[in-house]
CSV table of C-alpha atoms in Angstrom, one decimal:
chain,number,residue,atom,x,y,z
A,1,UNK,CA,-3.6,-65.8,39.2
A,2,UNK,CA,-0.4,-64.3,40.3
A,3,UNK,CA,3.1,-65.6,39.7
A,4,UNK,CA,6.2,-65.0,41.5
A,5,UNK,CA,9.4,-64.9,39.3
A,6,UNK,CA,12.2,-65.1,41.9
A,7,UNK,CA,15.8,-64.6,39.7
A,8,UNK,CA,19.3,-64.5,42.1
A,9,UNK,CA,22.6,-63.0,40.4
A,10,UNK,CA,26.3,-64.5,40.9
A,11,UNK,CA,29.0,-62.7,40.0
A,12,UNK,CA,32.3,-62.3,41.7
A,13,UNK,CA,34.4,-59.1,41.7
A,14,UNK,CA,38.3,-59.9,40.0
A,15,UNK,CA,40.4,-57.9,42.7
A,16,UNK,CA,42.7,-55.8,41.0
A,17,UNK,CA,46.2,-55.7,42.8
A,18,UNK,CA,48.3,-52.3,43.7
A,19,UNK,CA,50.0,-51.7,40.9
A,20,UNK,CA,52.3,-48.8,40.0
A,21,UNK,CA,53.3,-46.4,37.2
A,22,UNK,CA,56.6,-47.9,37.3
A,23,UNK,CA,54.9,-51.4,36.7
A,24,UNK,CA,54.0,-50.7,33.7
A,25,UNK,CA,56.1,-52.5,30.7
A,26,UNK,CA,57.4,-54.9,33.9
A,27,UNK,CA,54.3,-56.7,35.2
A,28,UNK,CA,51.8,-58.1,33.4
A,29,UNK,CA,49.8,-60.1,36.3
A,30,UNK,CA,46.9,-57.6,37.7
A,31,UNK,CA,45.5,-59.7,39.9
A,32,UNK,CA,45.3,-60.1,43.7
A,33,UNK,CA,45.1,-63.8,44.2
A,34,UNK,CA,44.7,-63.7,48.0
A,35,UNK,CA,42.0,-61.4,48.1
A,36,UNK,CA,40.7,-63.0,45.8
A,37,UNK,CA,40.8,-66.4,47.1
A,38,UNK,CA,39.6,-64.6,50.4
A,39,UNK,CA,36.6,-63.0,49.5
A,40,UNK,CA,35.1,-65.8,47.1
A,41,UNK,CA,35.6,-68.6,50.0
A,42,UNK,CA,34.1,-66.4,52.4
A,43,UNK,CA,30.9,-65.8,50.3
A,44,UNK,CA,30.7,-69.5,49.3
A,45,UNK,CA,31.1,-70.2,53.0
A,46,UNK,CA,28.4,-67.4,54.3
A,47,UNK,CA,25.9,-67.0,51.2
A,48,UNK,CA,26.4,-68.9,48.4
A,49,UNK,CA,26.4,-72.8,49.9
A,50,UNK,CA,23.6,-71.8,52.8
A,51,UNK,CA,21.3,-70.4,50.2
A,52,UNK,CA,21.7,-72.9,47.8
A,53,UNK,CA,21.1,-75.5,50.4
A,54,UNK,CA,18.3,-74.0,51.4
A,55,UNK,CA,16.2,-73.5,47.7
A,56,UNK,CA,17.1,-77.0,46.7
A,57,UNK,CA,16.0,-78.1,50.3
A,58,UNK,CA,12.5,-75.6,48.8
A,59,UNK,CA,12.6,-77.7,45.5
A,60,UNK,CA,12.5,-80.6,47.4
A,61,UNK,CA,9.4,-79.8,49.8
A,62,UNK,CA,7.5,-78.0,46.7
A,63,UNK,CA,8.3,-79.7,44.5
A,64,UNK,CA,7.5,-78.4,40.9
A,65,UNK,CA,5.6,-75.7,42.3
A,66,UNK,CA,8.5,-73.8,43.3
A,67,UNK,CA,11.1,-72.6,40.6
A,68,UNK,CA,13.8,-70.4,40.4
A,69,UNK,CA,16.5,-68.9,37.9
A,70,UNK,CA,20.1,-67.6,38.2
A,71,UNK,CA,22.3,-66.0,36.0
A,72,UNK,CA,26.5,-66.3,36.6
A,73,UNK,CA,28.8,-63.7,34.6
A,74,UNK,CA,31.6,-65.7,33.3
A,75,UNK,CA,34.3,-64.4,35.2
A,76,UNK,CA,32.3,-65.1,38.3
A,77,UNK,CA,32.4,-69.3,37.0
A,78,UNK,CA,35.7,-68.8,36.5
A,79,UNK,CA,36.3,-67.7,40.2
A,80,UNK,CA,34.2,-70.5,41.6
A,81,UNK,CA,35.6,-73.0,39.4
A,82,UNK,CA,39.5,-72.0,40.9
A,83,UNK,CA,38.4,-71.7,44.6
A,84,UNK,CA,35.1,-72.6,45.2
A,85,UNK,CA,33.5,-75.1,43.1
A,86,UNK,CA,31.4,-76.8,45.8
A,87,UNK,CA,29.2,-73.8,44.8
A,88,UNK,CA,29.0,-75.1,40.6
A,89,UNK,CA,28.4,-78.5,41.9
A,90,UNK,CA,25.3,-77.3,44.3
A,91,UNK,CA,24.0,-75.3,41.1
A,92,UNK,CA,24.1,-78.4,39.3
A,93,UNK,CA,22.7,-80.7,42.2
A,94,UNK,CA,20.0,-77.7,41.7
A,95,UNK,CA,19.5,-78.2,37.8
A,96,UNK,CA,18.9,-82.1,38.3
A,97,UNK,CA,15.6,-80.8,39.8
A,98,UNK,CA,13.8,-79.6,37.0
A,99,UNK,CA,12.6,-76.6,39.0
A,100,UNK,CA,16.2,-73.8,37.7
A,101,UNK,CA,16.8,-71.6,34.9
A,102,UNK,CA,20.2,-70.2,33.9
A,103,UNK,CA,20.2,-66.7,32.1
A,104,UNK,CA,22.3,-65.2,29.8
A,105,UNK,CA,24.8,-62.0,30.4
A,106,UNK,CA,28.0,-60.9,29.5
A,107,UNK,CA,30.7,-62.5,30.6
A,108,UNK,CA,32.5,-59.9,32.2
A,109,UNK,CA,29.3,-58.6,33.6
A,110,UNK,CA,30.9,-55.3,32.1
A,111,UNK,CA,29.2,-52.4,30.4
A,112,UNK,CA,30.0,-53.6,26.9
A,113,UNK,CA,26.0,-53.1,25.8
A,114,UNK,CA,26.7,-49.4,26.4
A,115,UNK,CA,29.3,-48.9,23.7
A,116,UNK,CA,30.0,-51.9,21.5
A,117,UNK,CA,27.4,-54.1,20.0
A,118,UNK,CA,29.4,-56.6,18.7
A,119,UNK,CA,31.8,-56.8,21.6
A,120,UNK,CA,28.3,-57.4,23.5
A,121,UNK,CA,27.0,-59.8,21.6
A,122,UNK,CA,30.3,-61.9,21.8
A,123,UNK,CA,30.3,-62.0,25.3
A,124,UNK,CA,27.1,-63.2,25.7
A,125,UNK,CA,27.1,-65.6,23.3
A,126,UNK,CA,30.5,-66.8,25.3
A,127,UNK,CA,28.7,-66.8,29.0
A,128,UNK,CA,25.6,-68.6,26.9
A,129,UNK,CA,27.9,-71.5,25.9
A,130,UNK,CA,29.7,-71.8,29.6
A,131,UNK,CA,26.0,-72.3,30.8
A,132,UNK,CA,25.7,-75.1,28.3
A,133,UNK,CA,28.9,-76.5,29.5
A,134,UNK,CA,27.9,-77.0,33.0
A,135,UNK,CA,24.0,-77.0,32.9
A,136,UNK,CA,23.2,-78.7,29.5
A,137,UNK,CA,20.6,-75.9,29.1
A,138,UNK,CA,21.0,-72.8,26.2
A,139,UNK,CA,19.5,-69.9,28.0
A,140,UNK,CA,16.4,-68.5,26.4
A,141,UNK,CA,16.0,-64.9,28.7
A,142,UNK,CA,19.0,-62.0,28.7
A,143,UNK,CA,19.4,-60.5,32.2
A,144,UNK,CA,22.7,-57.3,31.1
A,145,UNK,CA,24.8,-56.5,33.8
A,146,UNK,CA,23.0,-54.4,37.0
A,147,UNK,CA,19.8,-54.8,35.0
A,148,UNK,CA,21.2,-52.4,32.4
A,149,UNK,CA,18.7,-51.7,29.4
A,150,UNK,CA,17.6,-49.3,27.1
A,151,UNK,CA,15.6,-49.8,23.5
A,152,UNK,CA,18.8,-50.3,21.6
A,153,UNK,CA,20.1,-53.2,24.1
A,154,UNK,CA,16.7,-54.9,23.8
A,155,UNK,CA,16.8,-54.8,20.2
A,156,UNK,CA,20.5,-56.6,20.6
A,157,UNK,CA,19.4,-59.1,22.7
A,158,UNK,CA,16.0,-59.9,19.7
A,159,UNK,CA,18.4,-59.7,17.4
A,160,UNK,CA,20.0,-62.8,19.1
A,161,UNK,CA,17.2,-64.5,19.7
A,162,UNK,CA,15.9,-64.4,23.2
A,163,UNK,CA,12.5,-64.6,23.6
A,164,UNK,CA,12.8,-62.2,27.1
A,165,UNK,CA,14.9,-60.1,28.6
A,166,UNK,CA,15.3,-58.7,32.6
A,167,UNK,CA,15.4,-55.2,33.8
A,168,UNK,CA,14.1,-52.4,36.1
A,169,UNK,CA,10.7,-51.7,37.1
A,170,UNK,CA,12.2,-48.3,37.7
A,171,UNK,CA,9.0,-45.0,38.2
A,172,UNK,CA,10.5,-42.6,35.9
A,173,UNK,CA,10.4,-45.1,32.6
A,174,UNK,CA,6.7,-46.8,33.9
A,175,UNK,CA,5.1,-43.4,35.3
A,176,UNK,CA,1.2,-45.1,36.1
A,177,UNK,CA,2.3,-48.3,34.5
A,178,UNK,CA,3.0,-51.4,37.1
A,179,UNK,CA,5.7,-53.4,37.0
A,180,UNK,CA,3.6,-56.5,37.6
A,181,UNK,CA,2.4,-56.6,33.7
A,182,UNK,CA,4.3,-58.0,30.4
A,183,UNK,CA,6.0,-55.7,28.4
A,184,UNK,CA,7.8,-55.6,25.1
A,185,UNK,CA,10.3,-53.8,23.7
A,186,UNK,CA,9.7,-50.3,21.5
A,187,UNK,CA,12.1,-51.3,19.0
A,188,UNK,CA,11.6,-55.1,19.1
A,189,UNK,CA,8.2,-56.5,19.9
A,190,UNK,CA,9.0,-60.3,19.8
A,191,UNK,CA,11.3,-59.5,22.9
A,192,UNK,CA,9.1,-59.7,26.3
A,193,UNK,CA,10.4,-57.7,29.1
A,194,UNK,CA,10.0,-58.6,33.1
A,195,UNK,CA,10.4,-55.7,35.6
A,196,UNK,CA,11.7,-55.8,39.1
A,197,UNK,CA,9.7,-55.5,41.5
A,198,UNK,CA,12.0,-52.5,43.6
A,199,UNK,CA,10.0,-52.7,46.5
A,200,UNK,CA,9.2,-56.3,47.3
A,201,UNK,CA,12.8,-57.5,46.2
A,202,UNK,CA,14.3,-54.3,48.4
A,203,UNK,CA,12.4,-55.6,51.4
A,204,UNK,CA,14.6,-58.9,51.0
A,205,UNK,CA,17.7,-57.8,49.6
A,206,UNK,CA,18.5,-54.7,51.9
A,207,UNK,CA,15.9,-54.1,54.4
A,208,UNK,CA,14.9,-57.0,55.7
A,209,UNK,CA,17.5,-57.1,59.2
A,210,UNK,CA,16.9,-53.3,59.8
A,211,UNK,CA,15.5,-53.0,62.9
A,212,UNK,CA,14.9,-49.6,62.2
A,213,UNK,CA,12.5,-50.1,59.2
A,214,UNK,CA,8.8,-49.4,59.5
A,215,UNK,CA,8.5,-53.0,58.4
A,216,UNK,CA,10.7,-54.6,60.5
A,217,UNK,CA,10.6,-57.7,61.5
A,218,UNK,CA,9.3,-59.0,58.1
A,219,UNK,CA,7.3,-62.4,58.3
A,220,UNK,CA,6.6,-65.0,55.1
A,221,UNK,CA,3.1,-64.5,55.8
A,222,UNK,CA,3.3,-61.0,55.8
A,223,UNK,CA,5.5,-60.5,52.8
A,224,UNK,CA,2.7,-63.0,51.0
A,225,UNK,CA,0.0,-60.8,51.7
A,226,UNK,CA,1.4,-58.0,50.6
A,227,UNK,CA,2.1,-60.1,47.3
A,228,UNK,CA,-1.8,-61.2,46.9
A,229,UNK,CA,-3.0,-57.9,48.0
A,230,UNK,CA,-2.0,-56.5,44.4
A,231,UNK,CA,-4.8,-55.4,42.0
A,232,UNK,CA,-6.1,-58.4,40.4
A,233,UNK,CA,-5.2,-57.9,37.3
A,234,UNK,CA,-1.8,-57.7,38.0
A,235,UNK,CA,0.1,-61.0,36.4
A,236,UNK,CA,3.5,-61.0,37.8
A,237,UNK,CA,5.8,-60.2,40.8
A,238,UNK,CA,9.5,-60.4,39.8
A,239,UNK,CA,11.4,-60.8,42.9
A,240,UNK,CA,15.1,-59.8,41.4
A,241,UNK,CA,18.6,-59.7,43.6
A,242,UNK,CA,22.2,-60.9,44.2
A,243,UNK,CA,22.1,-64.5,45.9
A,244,UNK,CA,24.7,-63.1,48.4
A,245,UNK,CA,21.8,-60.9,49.2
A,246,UNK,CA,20.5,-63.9,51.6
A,247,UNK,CA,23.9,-64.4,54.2
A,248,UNK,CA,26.2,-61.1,53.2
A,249,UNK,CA,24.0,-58.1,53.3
A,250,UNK,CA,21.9,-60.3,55.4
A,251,UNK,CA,23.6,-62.4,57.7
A,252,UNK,CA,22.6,-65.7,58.5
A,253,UNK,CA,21.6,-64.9,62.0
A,254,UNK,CA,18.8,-62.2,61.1
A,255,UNK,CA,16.4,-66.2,59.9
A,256,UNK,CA,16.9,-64.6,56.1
A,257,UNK,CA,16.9,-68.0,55.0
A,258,UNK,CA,14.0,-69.2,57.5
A,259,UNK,CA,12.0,-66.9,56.0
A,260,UNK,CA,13.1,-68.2,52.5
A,261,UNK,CA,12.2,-71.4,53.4
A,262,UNK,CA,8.8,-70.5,54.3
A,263,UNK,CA,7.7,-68.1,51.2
A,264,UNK,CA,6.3,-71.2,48.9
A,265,UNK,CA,3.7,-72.2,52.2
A,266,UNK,CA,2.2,-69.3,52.2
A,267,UNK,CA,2.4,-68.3,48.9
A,268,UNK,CA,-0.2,-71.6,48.0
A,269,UNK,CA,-2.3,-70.4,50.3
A,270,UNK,CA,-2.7,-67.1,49.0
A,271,UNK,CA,-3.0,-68.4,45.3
A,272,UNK,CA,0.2,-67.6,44.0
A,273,UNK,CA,2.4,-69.7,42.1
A,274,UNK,CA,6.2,-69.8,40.7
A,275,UNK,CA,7.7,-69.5,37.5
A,276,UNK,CA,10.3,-69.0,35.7
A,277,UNK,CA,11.4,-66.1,33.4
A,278,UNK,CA,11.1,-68.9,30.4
A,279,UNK,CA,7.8,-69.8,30.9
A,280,UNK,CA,6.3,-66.3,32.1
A,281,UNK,CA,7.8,-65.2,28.3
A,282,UNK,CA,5.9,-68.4,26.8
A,283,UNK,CA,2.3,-67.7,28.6
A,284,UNK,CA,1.6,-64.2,28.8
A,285,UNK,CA,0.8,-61.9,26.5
A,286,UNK,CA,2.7,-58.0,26.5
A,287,UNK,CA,0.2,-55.4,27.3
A,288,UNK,CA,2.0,-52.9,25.4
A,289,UNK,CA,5.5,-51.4,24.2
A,290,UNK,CA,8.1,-50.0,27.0
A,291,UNK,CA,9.9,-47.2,25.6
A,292,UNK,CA,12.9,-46.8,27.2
A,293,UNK,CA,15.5,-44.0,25.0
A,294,UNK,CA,17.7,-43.8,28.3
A,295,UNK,CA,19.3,-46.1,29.9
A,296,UNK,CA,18.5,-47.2,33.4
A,297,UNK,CA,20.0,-50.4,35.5
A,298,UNK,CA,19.3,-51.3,39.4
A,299,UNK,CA,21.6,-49.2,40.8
A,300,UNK,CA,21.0,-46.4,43.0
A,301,UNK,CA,18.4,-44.0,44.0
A,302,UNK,CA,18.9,-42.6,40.1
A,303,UNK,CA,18.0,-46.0,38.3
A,304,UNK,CA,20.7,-45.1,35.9
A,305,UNK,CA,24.3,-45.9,34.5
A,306,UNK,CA,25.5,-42.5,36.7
A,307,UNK,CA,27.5,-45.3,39.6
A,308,UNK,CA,29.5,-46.0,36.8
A,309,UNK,CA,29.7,-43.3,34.3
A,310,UNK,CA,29.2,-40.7,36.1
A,311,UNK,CA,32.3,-38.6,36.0
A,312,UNK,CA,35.1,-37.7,33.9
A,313,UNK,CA,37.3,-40.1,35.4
A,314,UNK,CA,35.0,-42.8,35.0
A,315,UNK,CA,34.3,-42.0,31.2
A,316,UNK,CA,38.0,-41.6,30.5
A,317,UNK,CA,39.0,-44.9,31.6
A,318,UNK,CA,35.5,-46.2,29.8
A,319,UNK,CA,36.5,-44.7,26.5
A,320,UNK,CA,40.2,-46.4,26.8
A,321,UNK,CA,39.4,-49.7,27.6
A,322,UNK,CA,37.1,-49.8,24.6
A,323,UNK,CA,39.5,-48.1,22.3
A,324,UNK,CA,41.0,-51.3,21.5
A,325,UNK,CA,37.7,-53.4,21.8
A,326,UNK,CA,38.1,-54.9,18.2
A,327,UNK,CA,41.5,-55.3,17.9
A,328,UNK,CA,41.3,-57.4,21.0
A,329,UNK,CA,39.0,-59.0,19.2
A,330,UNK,CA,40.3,-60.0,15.9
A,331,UNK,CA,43.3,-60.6,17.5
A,332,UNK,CA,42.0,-63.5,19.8
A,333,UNK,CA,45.1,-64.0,21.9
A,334,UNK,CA,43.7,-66.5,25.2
A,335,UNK,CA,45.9,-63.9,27.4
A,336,UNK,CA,45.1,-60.9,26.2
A,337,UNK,CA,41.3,-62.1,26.3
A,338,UNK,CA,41.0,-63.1,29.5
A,339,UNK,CA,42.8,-59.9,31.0
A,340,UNK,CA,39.8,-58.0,28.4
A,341,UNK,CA,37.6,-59.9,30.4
A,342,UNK,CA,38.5,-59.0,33.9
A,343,UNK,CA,39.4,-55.6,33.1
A,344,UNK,CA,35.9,-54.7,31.6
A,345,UNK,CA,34.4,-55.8,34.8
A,346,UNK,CA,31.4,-53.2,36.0
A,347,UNK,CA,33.3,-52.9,39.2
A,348,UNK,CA,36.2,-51.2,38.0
A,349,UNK,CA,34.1,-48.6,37.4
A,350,UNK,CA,32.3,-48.3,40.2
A,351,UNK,CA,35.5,-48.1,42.6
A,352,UNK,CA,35.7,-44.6,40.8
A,353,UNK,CA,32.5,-43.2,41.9
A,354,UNK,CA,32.4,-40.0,43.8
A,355,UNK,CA,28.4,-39.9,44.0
A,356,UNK,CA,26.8,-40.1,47.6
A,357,UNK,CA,25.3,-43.5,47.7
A,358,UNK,CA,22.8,-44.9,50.4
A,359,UNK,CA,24.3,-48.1,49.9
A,360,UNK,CA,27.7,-46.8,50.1
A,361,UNK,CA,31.0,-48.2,47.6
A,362,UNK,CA,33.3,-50.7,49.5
A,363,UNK,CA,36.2,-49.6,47.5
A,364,UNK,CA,38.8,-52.4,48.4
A,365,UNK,CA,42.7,-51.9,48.1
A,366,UNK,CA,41.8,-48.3,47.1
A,367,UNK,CA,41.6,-45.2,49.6
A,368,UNK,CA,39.5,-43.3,46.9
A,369,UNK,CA,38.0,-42.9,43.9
A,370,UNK,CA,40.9,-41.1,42.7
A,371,UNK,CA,43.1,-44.1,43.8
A,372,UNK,CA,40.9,-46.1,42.2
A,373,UNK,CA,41.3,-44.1,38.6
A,374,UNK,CA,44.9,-44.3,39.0
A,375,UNK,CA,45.7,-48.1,39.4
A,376,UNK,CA,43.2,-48.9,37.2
A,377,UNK,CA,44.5,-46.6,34.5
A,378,UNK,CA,48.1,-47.7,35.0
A,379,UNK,CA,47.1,-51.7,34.2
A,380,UNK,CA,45.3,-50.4,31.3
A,381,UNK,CA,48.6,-48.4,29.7
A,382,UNK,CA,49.9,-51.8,30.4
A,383,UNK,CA,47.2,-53.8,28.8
A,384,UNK,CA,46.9,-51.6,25.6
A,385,UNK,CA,50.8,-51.5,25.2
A,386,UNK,CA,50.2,-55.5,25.0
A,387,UNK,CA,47.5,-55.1,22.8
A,388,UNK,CA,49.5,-52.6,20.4
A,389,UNK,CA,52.6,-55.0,20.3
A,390,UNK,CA,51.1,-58.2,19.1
A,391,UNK,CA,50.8,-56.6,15.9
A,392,UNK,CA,52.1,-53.1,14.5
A,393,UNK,CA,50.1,-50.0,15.9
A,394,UNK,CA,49.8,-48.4,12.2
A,395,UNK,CA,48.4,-51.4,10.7
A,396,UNK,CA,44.4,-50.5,11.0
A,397,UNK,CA,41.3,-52.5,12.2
A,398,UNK,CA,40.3,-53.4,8.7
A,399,UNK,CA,44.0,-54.7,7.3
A,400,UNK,CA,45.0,-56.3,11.2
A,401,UNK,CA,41.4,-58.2,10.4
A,402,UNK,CA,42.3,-59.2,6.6
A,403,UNK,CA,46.0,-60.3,7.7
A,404,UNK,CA,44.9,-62.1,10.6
A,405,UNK,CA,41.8,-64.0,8.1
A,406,UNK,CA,44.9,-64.8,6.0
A,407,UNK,CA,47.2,-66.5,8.4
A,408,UNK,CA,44.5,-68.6,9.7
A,409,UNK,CA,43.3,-69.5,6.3
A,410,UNK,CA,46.6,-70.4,5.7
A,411,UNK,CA,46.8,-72.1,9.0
A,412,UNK,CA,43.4,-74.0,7.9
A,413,UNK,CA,45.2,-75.3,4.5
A,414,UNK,CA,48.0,-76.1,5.6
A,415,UNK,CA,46.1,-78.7,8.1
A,416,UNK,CA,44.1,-79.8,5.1
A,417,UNK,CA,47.6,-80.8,3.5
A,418,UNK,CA,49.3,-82.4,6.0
A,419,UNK,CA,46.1,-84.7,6.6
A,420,UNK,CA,46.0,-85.4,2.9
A,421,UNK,CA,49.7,-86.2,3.0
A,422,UNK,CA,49.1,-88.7,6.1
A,423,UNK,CA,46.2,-89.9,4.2
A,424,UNK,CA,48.4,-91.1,1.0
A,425,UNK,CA,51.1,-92.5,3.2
A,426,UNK,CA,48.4,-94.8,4.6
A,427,UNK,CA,47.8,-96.1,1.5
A,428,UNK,CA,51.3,-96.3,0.2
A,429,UNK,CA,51.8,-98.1,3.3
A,430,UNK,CA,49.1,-100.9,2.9
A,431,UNK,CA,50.2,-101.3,-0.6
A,432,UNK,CA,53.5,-102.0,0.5
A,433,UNK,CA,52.3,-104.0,2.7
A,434,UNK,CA,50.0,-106.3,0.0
A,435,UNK,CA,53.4,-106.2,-1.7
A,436,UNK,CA,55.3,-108.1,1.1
A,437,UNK,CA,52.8,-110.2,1.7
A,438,UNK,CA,52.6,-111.6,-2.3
A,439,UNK,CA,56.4,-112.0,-2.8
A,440,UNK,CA,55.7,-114.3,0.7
A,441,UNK,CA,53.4,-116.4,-1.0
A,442,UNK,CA,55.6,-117.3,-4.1
């Protein structure tokens, strides 16, 4: 029997603001509030709350029969929680069902996987306990940032535990193979691996109001059979793309989320059930290992980390930014972290592309990708001057780490004393106290 594992991402881009050579040392805000204020209510008002309304409205008519996962980067919470949390509470409204999974992925939904391990695993095990926070749920299946993987990541991701982890069902890493099978990883066996589906998720997430497309207009019944005609071996269809897939890149007046609505229907018809990336990990069985020595993510016709890495420009400012990956990190300042954060966004990088794309960049404040290099490489001279002055630049890795351990032992004793001192003036109090009250008596 088939399965449908149907997964939405939500992140939100952090809008960088125009900032200038001369800014540098002078301002250390980045951030354009009102665009990004802007942009978040929009997609809240267009995508997010529609679709959301509609797949509970699905759990509701299906009940456990239908089921469906998300993953949210943690600066994309962050954005909902400060102008759209409407959105959080319809995710939880969502959870209450029994019928969701929440994913793990880095927090910035940067590139972090690429070039630091443990800078990696801390964000994810950061997004993992935001998840917690809201959903009550520890996540159980990595999905990396655009789908990003290779063998190294996947042995990362077993390495801290998850029993599964999301990526491309891309032709140049399968060759004959079909996505619609269980996979492990080369280097780590234990971890399962699901494959998009490029096609049948493509048909939803970009094709599906082009009235110039062979398959145009695209009907649930349709879309099923095309789903059930697969060989019948094949176990599993994953279904993978942005929730603002379903009211953004197609608006609400093409019936995107009639045709939603109408996907479980025939779906029982045919056979075919849902499930989530948890359970799919739990029941089936890997057919064999996926070797995958380069990278590949979701992303253009390439399937490859080239939107974001492509060029000089791009690798320059990579190579920065993660210069000062572990000082930022053993220095733990909330500021400084949260501006890591944002900064190591994916879409910083992509603003500097200057590859022909199908799907075309939407580049923002920024006239081009050299614009984009520019401004972004001005906030980071800011940033790493911040960095550098919260403790001296000659002072190494190793000793900043062993200083820093100090203080807060330090700190740590410290605490222990001044609760062992309030601790004995309790007592000397009561005894004082016993005192009074005997002299009293005689």
């Amino acid at each position: 029997m088939k399965t449908i594992c149907l997964y939405f991402e939500i992140h939100q881009i952090t809008h960088l603001k125009r900032y200038r050579f001369f800014d540098i040392g002078t301002d250390h805000y980045y951030y354009d509030d009102y665009e990004n204020e802007r942009t978040i209510t929009e997609t809240a008002e267009r995508s997010y709350m529609p679709a959301l309304d509609t797949l509970l409205q699905m759990t509701r008519e299906n009940g456990k029969y239908f089921k469906v996962a998300f993953s949210l980067s943690g600066v994309g919470m962050e954005q909902l929680e400060l102008y759209a949390p409407q959105v959080l509470e319809k995710l939880q409204e969502l959870n209450e069902t029994g019928c969701v999974e929440f994913l793990a992925e880095p927090y910035s939904h940067g590139l972090s996987s690429l070039i630091n391990e443990t800078c990696f695993k801390d964000e994810v095990r950061r997004q993992c306990e935001k998840i917690k926070e809201y959903f009550g749920k520890q996540p159980k299946v990595l999905r990396n940032s655009s789908l990003i993987y290779n063998d190294d990541i996947g042995r990362f991701a077993a390495e801290m535990g998850f029993k599964g982890m999301l990526t491309e069902g891309a032709k140049h890493v399968l060759g004959w193979k079909s996505p619609h099978y269980m996979y492990h990883c080369a280097q780590a066996p234990k971890l399962k691996l699901l494959l998009r589906d490029v096609k049948l998720s493509d048909d939803i997430s970009l094709r599906f109001n082009n009235s110039e497309w062979e398959g145009y207009p695209l009907f649930a019944d349709a879309y099923m059979d095309e789903v059930a005609s697969h060989p019948e071996g094949s176990q599993i269809i994953n279904i993978f793309m942005e929730l603002s897939a379903l009211g953004i890149a197609q608006p609400l007046s093409s019936n995107i989320l009639e045709f939603m609505r109408a996907l479980p229907a025939c779906a029982r018809q045919r056979g075919v059930t849902f499930s989530t990336p948890s359970e799919i990990c739990m029941k089936m069985k890997s057919v064999g290992a996926l070797d995958v020595p380069d990278t590949l993510s979701w992303t253009d016709e390439e399937r490859d980390v080239s939107s974001w890495l492509g060029n000089a420009m791009q690798r320059e400012a990579f190579q920065k930014l993660y210069s000062v990956a572990d000082r930022v990190r053993i220095a733990a300042d909330p500021r400084i972290s949260q501006d890591w954060d944002y900064l190591q966004a994916s879409n910083n990088f992509r603003f500097m592309t200057t590859k022909p794309s199908v799907m075309g960049v939407d580049r923002g404040i920024y006239s081009s990708p050299f614009d984009a290099f520019t401004n972004y490489m001005n906030i980071l001279g800011d940033f790493i001057s911040r960095v550098n002055a919260l403790y001296p630049e000659e002072i190494d890795n190793e000793e900043l780490n062993a200083l820093l351990t100090t203080i807060r032992n330090q700190a740590d004793e410290i605490e222990r004393k001044n609760k062992e001192i309030a601790r004995l003036q309790a007592k000397i109090e009561k005894v004082e106290e016993s005192k009074d009250k005997g002299k009293r008596k005689k």
